[in-house]
mmCIF file of C-alpha atoms in Angstrom:
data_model
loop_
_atom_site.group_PDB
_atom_site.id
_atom_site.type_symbol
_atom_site.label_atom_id
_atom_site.label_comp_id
_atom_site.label_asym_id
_atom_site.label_seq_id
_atom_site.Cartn_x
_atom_site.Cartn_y
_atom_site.Cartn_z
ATOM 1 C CA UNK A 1 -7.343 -40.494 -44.301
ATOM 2 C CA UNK A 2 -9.406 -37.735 -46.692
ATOM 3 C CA UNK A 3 -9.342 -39.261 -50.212
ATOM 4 C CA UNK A 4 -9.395 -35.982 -52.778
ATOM 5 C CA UNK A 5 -12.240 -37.588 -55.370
ATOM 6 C CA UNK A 6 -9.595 -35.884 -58.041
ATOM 7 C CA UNK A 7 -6.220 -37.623 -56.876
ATOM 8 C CA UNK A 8 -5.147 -41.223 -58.076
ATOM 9 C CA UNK A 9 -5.349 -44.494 -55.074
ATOM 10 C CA UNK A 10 -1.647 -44.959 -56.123
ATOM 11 C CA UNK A 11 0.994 -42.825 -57.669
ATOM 12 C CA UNK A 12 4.651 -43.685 -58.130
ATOM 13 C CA UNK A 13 7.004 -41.088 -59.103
ATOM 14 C CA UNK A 14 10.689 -42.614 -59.951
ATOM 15 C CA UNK A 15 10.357 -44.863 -56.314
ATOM 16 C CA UNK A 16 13.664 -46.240 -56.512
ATOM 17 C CA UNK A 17 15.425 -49.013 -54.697
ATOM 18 C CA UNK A 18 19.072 -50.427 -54.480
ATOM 19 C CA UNK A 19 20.076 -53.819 -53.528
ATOM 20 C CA UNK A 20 23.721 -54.193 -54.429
ATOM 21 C CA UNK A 21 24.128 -53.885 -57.895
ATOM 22 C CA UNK A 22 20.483 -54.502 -58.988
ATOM 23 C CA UNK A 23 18.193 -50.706 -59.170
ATOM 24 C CA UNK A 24 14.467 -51.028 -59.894
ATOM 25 C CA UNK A 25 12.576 -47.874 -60.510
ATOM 26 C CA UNK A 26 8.813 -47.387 -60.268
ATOM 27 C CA UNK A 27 6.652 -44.866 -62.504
ATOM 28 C CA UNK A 28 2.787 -45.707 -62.314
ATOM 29 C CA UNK A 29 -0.566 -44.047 -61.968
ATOM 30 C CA UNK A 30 -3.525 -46.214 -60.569
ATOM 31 C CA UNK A 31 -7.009 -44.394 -60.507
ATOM 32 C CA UNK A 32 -9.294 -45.446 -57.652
ATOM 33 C CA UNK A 33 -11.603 -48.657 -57.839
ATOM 34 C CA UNK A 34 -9.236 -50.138 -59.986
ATOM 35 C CA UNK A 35 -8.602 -54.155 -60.735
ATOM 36 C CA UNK A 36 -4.937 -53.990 -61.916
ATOM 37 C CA UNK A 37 -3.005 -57.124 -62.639
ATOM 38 C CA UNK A 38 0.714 -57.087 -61.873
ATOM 39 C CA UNK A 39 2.496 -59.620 -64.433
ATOM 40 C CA UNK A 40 6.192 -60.287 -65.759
ATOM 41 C CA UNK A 41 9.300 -62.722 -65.123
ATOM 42 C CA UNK A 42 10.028 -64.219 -62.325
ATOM 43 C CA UNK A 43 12.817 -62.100 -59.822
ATOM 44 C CA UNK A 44 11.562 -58.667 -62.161
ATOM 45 C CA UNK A 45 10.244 -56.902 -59.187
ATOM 46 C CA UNK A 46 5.967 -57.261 -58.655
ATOM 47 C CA UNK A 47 6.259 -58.461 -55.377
ATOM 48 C CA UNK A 48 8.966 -55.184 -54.400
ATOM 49 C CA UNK A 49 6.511 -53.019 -55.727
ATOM 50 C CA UNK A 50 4.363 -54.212 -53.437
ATOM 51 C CA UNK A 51 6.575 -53.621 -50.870
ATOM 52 C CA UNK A 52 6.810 -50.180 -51.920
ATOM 53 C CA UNK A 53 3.133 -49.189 -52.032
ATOM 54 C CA UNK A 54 2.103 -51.134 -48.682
ATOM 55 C CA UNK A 55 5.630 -49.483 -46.644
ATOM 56 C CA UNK A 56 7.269 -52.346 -45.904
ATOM 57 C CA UNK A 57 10.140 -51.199 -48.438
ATOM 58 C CA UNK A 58 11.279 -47.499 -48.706
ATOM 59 C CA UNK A 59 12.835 -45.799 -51.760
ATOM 60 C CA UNK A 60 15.804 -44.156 -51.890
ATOM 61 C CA UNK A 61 14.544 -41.931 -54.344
ATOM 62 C CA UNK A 62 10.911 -40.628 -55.378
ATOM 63 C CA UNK A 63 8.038 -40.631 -54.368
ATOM 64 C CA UNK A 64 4.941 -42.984 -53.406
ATOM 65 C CA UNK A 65 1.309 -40.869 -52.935
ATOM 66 C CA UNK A 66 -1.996 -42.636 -52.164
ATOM 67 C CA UNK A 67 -5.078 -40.612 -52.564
ATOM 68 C CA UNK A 68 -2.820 -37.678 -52.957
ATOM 69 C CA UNK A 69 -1.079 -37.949 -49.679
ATOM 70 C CA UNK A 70 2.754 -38.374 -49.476
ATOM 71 C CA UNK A 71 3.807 -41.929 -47.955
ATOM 72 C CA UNK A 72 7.456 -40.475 -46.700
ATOM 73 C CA UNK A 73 7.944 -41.530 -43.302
ATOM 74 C CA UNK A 74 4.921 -43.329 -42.971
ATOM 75 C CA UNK A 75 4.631 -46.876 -41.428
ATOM 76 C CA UNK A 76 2.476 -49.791 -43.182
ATOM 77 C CA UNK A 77 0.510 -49.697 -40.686
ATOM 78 C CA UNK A 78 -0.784 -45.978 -41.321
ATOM 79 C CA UNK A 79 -1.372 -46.745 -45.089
ATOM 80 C CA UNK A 80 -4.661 -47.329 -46.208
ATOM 81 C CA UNK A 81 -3.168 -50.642 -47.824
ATOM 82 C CA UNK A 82 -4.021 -54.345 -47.080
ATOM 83 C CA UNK A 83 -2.186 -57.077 -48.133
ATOM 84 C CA UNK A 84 -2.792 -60.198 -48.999
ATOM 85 C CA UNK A 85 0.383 -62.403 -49.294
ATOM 86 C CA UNK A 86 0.597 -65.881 -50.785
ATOM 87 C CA UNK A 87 1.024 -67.725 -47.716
ATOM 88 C CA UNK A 88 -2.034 -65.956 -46.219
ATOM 89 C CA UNK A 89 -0.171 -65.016 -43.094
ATOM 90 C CA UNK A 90 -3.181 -67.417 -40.647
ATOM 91 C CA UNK A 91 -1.797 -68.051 -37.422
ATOM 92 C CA UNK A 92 -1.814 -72.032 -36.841
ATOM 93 C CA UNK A 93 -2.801 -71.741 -32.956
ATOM 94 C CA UNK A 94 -5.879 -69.438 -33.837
ATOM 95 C CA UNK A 95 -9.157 -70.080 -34.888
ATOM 96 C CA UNK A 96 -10.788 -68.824 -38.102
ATOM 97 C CA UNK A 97 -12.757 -66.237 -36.333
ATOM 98 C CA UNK A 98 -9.829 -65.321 -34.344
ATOM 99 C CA UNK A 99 -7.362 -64.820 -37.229
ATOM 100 C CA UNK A 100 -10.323 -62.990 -39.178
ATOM 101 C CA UNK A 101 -10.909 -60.866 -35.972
ATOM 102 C CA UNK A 102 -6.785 -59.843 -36.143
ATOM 103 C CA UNK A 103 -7.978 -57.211 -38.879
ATOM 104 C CA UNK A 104 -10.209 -55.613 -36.092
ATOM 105 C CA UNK A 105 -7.728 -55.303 -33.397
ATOM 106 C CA UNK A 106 -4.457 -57.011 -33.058
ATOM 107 C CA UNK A 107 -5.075 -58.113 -29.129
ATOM 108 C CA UNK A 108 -7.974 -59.369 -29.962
ATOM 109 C CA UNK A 109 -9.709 -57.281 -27.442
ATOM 110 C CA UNK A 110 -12.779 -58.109 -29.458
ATOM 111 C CA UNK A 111 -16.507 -56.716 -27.995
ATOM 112 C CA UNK A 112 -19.745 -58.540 -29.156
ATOM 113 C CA UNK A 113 -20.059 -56.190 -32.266
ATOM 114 C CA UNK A 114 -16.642 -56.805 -33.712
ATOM 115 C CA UNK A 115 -17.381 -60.742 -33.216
ATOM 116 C CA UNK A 116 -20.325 -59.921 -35.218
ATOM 117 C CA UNK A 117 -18.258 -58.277 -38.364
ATOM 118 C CA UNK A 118 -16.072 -61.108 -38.288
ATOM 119 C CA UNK A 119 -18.877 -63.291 -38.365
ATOM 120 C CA UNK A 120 -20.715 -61.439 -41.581
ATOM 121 C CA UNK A 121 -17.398 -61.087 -42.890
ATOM 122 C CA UNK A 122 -16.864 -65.033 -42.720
ATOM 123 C CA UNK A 123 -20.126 -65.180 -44.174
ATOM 124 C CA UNK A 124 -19.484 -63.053 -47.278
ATOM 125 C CA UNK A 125 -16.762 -65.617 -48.492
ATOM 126 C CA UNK A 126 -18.740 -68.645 -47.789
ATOM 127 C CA UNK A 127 -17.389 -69.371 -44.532
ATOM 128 C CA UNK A 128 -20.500 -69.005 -41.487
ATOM 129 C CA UNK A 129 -20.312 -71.548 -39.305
ATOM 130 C CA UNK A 130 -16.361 -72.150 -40.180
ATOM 131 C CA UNK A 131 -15.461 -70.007 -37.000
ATOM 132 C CA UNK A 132 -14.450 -72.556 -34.337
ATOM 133 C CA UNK A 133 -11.971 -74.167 -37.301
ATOM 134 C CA UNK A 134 -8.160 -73.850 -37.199
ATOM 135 C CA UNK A 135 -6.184 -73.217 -40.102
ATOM 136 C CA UNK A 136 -4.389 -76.668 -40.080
ATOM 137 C CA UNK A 137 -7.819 -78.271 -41.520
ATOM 138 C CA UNK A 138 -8.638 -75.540 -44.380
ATOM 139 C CA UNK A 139 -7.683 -76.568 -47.969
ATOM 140 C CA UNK A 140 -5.453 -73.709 -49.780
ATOM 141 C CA UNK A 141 -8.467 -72.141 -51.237
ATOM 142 C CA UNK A 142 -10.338 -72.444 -48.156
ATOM 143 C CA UNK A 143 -7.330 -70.350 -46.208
ATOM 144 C CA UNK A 144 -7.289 -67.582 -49.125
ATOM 145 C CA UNK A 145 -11.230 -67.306 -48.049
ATOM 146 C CA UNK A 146 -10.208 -66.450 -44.233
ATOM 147 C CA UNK A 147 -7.547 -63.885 -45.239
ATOM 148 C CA UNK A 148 -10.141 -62.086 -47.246
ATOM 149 C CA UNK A 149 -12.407 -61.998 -44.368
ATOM 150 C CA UNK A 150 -9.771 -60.653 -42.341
ATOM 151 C CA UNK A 151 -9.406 -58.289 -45.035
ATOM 152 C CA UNK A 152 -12.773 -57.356 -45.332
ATOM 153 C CA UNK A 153 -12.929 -56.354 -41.777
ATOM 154 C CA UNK A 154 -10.218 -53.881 -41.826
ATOM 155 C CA UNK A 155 -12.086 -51.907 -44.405
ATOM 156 C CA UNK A 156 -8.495 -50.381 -46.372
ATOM 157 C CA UNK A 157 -8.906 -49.441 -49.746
ATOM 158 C CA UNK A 158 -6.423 -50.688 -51.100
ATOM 159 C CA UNK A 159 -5.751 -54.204 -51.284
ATOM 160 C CA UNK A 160 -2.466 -56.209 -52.928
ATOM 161 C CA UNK A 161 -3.105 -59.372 -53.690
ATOM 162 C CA UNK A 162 0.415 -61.648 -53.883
ATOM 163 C CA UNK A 163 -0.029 -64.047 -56.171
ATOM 164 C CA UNK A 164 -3.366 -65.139 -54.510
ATOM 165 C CA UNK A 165 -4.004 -68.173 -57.137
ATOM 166 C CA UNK A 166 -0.944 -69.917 -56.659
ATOM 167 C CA UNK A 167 -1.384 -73.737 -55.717
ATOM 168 C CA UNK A 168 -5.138 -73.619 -56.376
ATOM 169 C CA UNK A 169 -6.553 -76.108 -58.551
ATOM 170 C CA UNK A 170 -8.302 -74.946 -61.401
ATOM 171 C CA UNK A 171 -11.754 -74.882 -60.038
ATOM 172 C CA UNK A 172 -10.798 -73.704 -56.905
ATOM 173 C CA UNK A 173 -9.231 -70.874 -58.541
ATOM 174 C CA UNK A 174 -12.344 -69.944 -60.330
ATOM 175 C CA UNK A 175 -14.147 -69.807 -57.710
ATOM 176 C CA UNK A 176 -11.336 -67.573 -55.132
ATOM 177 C CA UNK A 177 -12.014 -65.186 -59.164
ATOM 178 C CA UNK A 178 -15.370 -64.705 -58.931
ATOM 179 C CA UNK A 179 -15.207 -64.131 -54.994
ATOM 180 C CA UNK A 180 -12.294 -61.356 -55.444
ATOM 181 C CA UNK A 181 -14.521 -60.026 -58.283
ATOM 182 C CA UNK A 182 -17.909 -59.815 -56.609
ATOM 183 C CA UNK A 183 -15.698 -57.750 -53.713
ATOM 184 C CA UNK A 184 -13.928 -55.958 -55.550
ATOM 185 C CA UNK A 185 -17.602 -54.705 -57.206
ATOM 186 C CA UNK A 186 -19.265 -53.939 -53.420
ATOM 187 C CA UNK A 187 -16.328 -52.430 -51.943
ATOM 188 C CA UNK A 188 -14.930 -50.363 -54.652
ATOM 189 C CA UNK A 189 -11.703 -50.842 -53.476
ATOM 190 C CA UNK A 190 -8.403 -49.994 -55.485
ATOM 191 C CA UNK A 191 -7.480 -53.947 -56.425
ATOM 192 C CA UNK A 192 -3.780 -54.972 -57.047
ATOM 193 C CA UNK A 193 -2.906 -58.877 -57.831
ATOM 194 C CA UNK A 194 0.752 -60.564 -58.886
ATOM 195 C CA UNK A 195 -0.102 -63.073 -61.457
ATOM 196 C CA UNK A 196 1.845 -65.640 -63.630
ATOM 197 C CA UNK A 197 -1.289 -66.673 -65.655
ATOM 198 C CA UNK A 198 -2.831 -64.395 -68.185
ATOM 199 C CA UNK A 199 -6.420 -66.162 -67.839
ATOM 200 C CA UNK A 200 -6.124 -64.307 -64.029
ATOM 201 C CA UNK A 201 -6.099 -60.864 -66.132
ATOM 202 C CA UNK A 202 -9.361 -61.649 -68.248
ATOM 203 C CA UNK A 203 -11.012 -63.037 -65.364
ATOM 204 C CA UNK A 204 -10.842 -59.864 -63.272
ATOM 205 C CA UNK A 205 -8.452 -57.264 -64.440
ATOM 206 C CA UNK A 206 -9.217 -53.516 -66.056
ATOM 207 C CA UNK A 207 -4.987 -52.792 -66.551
ATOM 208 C CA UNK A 208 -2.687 -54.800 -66.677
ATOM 209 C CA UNK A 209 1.184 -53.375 -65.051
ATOM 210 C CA UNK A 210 3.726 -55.296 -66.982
ATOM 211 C CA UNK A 211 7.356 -55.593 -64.802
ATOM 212 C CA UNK A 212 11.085 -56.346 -66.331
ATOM 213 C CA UNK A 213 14.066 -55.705 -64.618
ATOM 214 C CA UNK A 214 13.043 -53.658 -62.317
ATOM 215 C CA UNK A 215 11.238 -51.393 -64.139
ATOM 216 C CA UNK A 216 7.259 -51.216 -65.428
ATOM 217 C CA UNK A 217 7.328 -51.951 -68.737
ATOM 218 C CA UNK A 218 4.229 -51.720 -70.243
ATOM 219 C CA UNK A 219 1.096 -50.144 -68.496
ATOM 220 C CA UNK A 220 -2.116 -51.055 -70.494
ATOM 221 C CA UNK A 221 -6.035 -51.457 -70.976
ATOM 222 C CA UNK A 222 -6.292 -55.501 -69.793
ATOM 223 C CA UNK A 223 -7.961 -56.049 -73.384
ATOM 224 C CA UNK A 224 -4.729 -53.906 -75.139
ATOM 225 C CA UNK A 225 -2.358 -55.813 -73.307
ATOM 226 C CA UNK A 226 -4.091 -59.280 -74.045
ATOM 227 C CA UNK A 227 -3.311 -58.685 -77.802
ATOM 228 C CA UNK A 228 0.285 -57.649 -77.420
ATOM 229 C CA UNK A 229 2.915 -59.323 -79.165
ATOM 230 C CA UNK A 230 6.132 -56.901 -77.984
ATOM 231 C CA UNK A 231 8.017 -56.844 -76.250
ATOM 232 C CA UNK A 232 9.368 -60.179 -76.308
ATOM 233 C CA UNK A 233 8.597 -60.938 -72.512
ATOM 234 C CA UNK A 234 5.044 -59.998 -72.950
ATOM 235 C CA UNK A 235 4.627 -62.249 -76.180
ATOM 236 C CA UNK A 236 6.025 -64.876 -74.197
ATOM 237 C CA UNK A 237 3.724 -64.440 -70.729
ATOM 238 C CA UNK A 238 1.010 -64.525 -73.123
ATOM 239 C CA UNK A 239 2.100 -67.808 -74.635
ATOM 240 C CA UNK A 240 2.924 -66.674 -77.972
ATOM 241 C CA UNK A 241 6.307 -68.030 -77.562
ATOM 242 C CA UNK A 242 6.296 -71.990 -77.201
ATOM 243 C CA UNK A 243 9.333 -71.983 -75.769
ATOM 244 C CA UNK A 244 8.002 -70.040 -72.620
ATOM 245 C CA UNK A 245 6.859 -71.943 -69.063
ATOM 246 C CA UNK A 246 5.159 -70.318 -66.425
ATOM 247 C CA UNK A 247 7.130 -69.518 -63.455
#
């Protein structure tokens, strides 16, 4: 898909959804190559937004462009979008360089240079020599590596990232950082991530998209949005209300 240098990787124009009596409503511009964090309540609407950019919802109403390019009527799998979901979507039955090698071609019809970008691809997460391994015997962290593999062989770029810290240990989750950040930095892809933890934005975020009730509430510099103390919801993501816990 041509990518105008001039046009945004992501805009949303009013994208609006119904379900029942509950509307959410989408206005946002992301410019290319960058790391946005997607934060806010629990149930507020980061991970339909994601459903919205990557196809697998469709607005009533609006508009979704990437790179300039009108999304109506176009499948997920004709969107230069990867995703990245919290449950890594690894097939149990597979091995690592099988589920890795899904990116290339979903038959697996795979020739000996398509083994070989899964196997750099492995290797540029810290994973050569993992390829024989099945999923069943990979830590959480360890999974998250494979999916980015799988990810790296597909080559989209755009990449959502659904909450891709959750259940890691602290170290571990350091580490999955500085991976996605390193990436991020070679590829130059367009970087979205759902997080509940604002230590995820300084780690690796340039904007922060801030989501409540549906709608995007704040839109800000990562350092802007780290001082906030309105609205309420914000002040209380960041901590600076004690009564606030994590979800």
């Amino acid at each position: 898909m041509p990518e105008p240098v001039s046009a945004p990787a992501i805009r949303l124009a009013a994208a609006t959804l119904h379900f029942g009596k509950t509307r959410l409503s989408f206005d946002c511009t992301v410019p290319q190559g960058a790391a946005v964090a997607v934060a806010g309540p629990s149930g507020a609407g980061k991970s339909t937004l994601f459903n919205v950019i990557a196809g697998f919802e469709t607005p009533a109403e609006g508009k979704v462009e990437l790179f300039g390019q009108d999304m109506a009527g176009r499948d997920p799998s004709e969107r230069p979008v990867s995703v990245i979901f919290q449950e890594n979507n690894l097939f149990a039955h597979l091995s690592v360089a099988d589920n890795v090698g899904l990116g290339i071609d979903p038959a697996l019809r795979l020739d000996a240079a398509a083994r070989k970008r899964t196997a750099t691809a492995l290797a540029r997460v810290g994973f050569a020599g993992y390829e024989s391994r099945r999923p069943g015997s990979l830590s959480g962290g360890e999974r998250q590596r494979v999916a980015l593999a799988r990810i790296l062989v597909r080559n989209r770029p755009i990449l959502l990232l659904d909450e891709p810290f959750a259940a890691l240990d602290p170290a571990t989750r350091a580490d999955m950082a500085a991976l996605l950040g390193q990436l991020h930095a070679e590829n130059a892809v367009t970087m979205l991530f759902i997080t509940h933890q604002p230590e995820d934005i300084r780690r690796l975020a340039s904007r922060v998209l801030f989501i409540e009730a549906g709608e995007i509430r704040t839109d800000d510099p990562a350092e802007r949005f780290l001082d906030r103390e309105e609205p309420p919801a914000v002040a209380r993501f960041l901590g600076r209300d004690p009564a606030y816990v994590p979800s």
